[in-house]
PDB file of C-alpha atoms and ligand atoms in Angstrom:
ATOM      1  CA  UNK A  51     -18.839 -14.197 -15.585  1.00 97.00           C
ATOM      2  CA  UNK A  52     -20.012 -12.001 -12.903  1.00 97.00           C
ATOM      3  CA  UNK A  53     -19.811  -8.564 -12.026  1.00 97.00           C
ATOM      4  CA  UNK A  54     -19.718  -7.399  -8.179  1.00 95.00           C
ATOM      5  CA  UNK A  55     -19.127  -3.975  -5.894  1.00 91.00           C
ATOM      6  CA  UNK A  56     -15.959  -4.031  -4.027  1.00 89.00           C
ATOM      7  CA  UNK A  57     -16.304  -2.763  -0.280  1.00 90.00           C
ATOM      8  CA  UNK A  58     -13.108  -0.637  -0.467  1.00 95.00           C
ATOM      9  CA  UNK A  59     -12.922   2.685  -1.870  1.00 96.00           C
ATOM     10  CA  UNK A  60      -9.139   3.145  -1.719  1.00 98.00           C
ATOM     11  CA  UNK A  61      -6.623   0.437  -2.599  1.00 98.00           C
ATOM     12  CA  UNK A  62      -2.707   1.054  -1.973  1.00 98.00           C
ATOM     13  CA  UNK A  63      -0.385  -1.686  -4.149  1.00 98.00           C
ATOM     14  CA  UNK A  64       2.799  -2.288  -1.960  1.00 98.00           C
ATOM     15  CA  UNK A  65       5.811  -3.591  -4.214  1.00 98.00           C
ATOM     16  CA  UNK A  66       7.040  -6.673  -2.162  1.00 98.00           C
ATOM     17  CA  UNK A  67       9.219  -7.648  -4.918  1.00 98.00           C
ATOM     18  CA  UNK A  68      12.145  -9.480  -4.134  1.00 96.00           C
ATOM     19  CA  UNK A  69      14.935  -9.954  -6.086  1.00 91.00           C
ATOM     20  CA  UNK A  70      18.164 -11.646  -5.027  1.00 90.00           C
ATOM     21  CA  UNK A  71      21.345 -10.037  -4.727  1.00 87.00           C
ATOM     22  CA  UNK A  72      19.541  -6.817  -5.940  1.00 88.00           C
ATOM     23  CA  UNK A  73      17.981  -4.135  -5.356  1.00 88.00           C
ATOM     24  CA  UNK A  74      14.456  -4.031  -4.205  1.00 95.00           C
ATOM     25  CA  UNK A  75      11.377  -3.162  -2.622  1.00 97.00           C
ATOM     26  CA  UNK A  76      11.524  -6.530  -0.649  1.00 97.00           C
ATOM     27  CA  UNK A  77      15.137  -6.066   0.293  1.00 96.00           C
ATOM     28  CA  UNK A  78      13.788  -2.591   2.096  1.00 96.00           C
ATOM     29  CA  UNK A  79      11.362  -3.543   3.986  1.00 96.00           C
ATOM     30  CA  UNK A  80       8.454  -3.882   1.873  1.00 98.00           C
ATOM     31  CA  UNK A  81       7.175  -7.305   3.568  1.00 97.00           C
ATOM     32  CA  UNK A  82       7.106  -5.824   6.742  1.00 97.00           C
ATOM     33  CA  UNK A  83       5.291  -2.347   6.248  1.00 98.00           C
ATOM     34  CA  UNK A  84       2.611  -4.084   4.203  1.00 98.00           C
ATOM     35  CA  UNK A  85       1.918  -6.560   7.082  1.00 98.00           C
ATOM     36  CA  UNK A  86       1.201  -3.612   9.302  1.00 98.00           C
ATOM     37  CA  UNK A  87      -0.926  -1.780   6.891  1.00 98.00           C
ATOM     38  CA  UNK A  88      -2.786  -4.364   6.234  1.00 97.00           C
ATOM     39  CA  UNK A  89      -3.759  -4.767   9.943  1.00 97.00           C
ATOM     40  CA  UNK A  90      -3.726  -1.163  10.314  1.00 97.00           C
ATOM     41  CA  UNK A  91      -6.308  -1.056   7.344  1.00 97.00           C
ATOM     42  CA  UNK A  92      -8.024  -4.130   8.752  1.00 95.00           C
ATOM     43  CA  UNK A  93      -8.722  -2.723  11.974  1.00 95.00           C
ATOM     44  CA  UNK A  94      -9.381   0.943  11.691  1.00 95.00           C
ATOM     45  CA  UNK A  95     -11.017   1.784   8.460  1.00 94.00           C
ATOM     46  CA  UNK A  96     -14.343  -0.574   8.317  1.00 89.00           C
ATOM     47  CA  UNK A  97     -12.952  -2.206   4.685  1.00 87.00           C
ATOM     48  CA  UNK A  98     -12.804   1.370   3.424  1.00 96.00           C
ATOM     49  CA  UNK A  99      -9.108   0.647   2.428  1.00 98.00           C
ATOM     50  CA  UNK A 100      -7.752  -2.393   1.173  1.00 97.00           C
ATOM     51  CA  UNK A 101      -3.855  -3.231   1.236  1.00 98.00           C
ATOM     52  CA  UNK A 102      -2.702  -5.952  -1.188  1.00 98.00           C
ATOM     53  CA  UNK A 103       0.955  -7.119  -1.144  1.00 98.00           C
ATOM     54  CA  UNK A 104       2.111  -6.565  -4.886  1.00 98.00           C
ATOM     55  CA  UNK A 105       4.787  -7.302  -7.635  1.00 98.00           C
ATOM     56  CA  UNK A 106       7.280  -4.711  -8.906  1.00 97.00           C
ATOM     57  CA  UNK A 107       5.367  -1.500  -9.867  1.00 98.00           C
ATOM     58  CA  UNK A 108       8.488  -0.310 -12.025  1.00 96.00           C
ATOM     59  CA  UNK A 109       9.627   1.959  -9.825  1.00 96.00           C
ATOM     60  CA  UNK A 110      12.824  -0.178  -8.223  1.00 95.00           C
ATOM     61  CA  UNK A 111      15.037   2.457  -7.450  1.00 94.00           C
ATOM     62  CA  UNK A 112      12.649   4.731  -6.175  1.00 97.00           C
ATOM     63  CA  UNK A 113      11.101   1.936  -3.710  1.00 94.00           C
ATOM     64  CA  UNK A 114       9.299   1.063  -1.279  1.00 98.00           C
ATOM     65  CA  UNK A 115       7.026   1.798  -4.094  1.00 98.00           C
ATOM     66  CA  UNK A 116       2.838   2.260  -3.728  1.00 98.00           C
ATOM     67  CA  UNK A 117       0.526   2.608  -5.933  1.00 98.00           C
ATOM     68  CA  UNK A 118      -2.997   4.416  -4.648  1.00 98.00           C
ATOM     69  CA  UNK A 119      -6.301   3.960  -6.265  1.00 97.00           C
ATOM     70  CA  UNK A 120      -8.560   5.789  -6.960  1.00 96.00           C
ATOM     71  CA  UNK A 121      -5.540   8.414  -6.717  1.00 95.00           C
ATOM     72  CA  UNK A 122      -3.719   7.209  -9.252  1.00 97.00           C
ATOM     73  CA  UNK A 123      -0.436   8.103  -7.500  1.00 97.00           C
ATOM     74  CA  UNK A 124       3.003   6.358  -6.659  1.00 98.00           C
ATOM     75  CA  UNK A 125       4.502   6.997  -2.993  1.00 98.00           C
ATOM     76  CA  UNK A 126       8.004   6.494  -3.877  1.00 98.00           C
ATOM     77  CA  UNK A 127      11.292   6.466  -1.509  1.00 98.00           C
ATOM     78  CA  UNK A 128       8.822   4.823   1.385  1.00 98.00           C
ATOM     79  CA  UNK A 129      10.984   3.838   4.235  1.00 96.00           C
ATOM     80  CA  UNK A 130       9.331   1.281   6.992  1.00 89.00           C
ATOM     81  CA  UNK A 131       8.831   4.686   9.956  1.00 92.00           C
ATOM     82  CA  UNK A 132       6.897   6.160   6.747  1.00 97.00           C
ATOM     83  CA  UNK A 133       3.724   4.242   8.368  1.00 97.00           C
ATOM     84  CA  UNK A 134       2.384   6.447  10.594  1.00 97.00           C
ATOM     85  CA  UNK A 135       2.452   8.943   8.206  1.00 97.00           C
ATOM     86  CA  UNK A 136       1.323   6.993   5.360  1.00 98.00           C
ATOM     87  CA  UNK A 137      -1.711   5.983   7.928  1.00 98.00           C
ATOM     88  CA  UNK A 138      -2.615   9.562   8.499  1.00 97.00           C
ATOM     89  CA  UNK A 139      -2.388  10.634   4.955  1.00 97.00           C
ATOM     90  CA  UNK A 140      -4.875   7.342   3.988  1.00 97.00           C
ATOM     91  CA  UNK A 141      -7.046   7.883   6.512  1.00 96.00           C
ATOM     92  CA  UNK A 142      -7.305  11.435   5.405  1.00 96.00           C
ATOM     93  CA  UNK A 143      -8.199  10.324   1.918  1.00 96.00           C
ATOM     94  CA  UNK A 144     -10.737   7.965   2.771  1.00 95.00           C
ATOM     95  CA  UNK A 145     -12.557  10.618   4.739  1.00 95.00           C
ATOM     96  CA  UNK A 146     -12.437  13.149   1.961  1.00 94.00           C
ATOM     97  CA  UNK A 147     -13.949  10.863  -1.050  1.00 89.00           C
TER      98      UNK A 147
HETATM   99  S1  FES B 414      11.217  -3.745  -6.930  1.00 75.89           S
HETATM  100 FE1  FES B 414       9.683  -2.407  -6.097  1.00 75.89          FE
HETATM  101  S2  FES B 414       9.070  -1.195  -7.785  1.00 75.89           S
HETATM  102 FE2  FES B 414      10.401  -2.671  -8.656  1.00 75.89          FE
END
């Protein structure tokens, strides 16, 4: 076992559940918001915030669901324009820790 620092100080959780014939995270959008975070985060913030696609965070009928950390805060009701916004508000973060 082995212990090491992670580069990131903010990590966002993106529900990319999908479930068929359902509701879901997936089914509004999800896939395609986290793929441009991800390069958003990728090119603009040095590591400093890392953007992992993730499972159902519990909070279906609320979604797009995210889960921040070291917030500890959902963002619930996300829709896919949400991203420049959610990009400002990250970005804002990040500067502030
Ligand atoms: S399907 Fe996204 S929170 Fe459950």
């Amino acid at each position: 076992m082995k212990n090491e620092k992670m580069n990131s100080k903010i990590e966002i959780y993106i529900c990319n559940y999908e479930r068929p014939g359902e509701d879901s995270c997936f089914a509004k959008g999800s896939k395609e918001l986290t793929d441009d975070l991800k390069k958003w985060a990728k090119e603009e913030t040095q590591k400093g915030i890392k953007v992992v696609r993730g499972g159902c965070l519990g909070k279906c009928s609320e979604g797009i669901a995210i889960a921040c950390y070291p917030q500890k805060e959902f963002i619930l009701e996300v829709k896919k324009e949400d991203s420049v916004e959610i990009k400002k508000g990250l970005k804002e973060a990040l500067e502030n820790l």
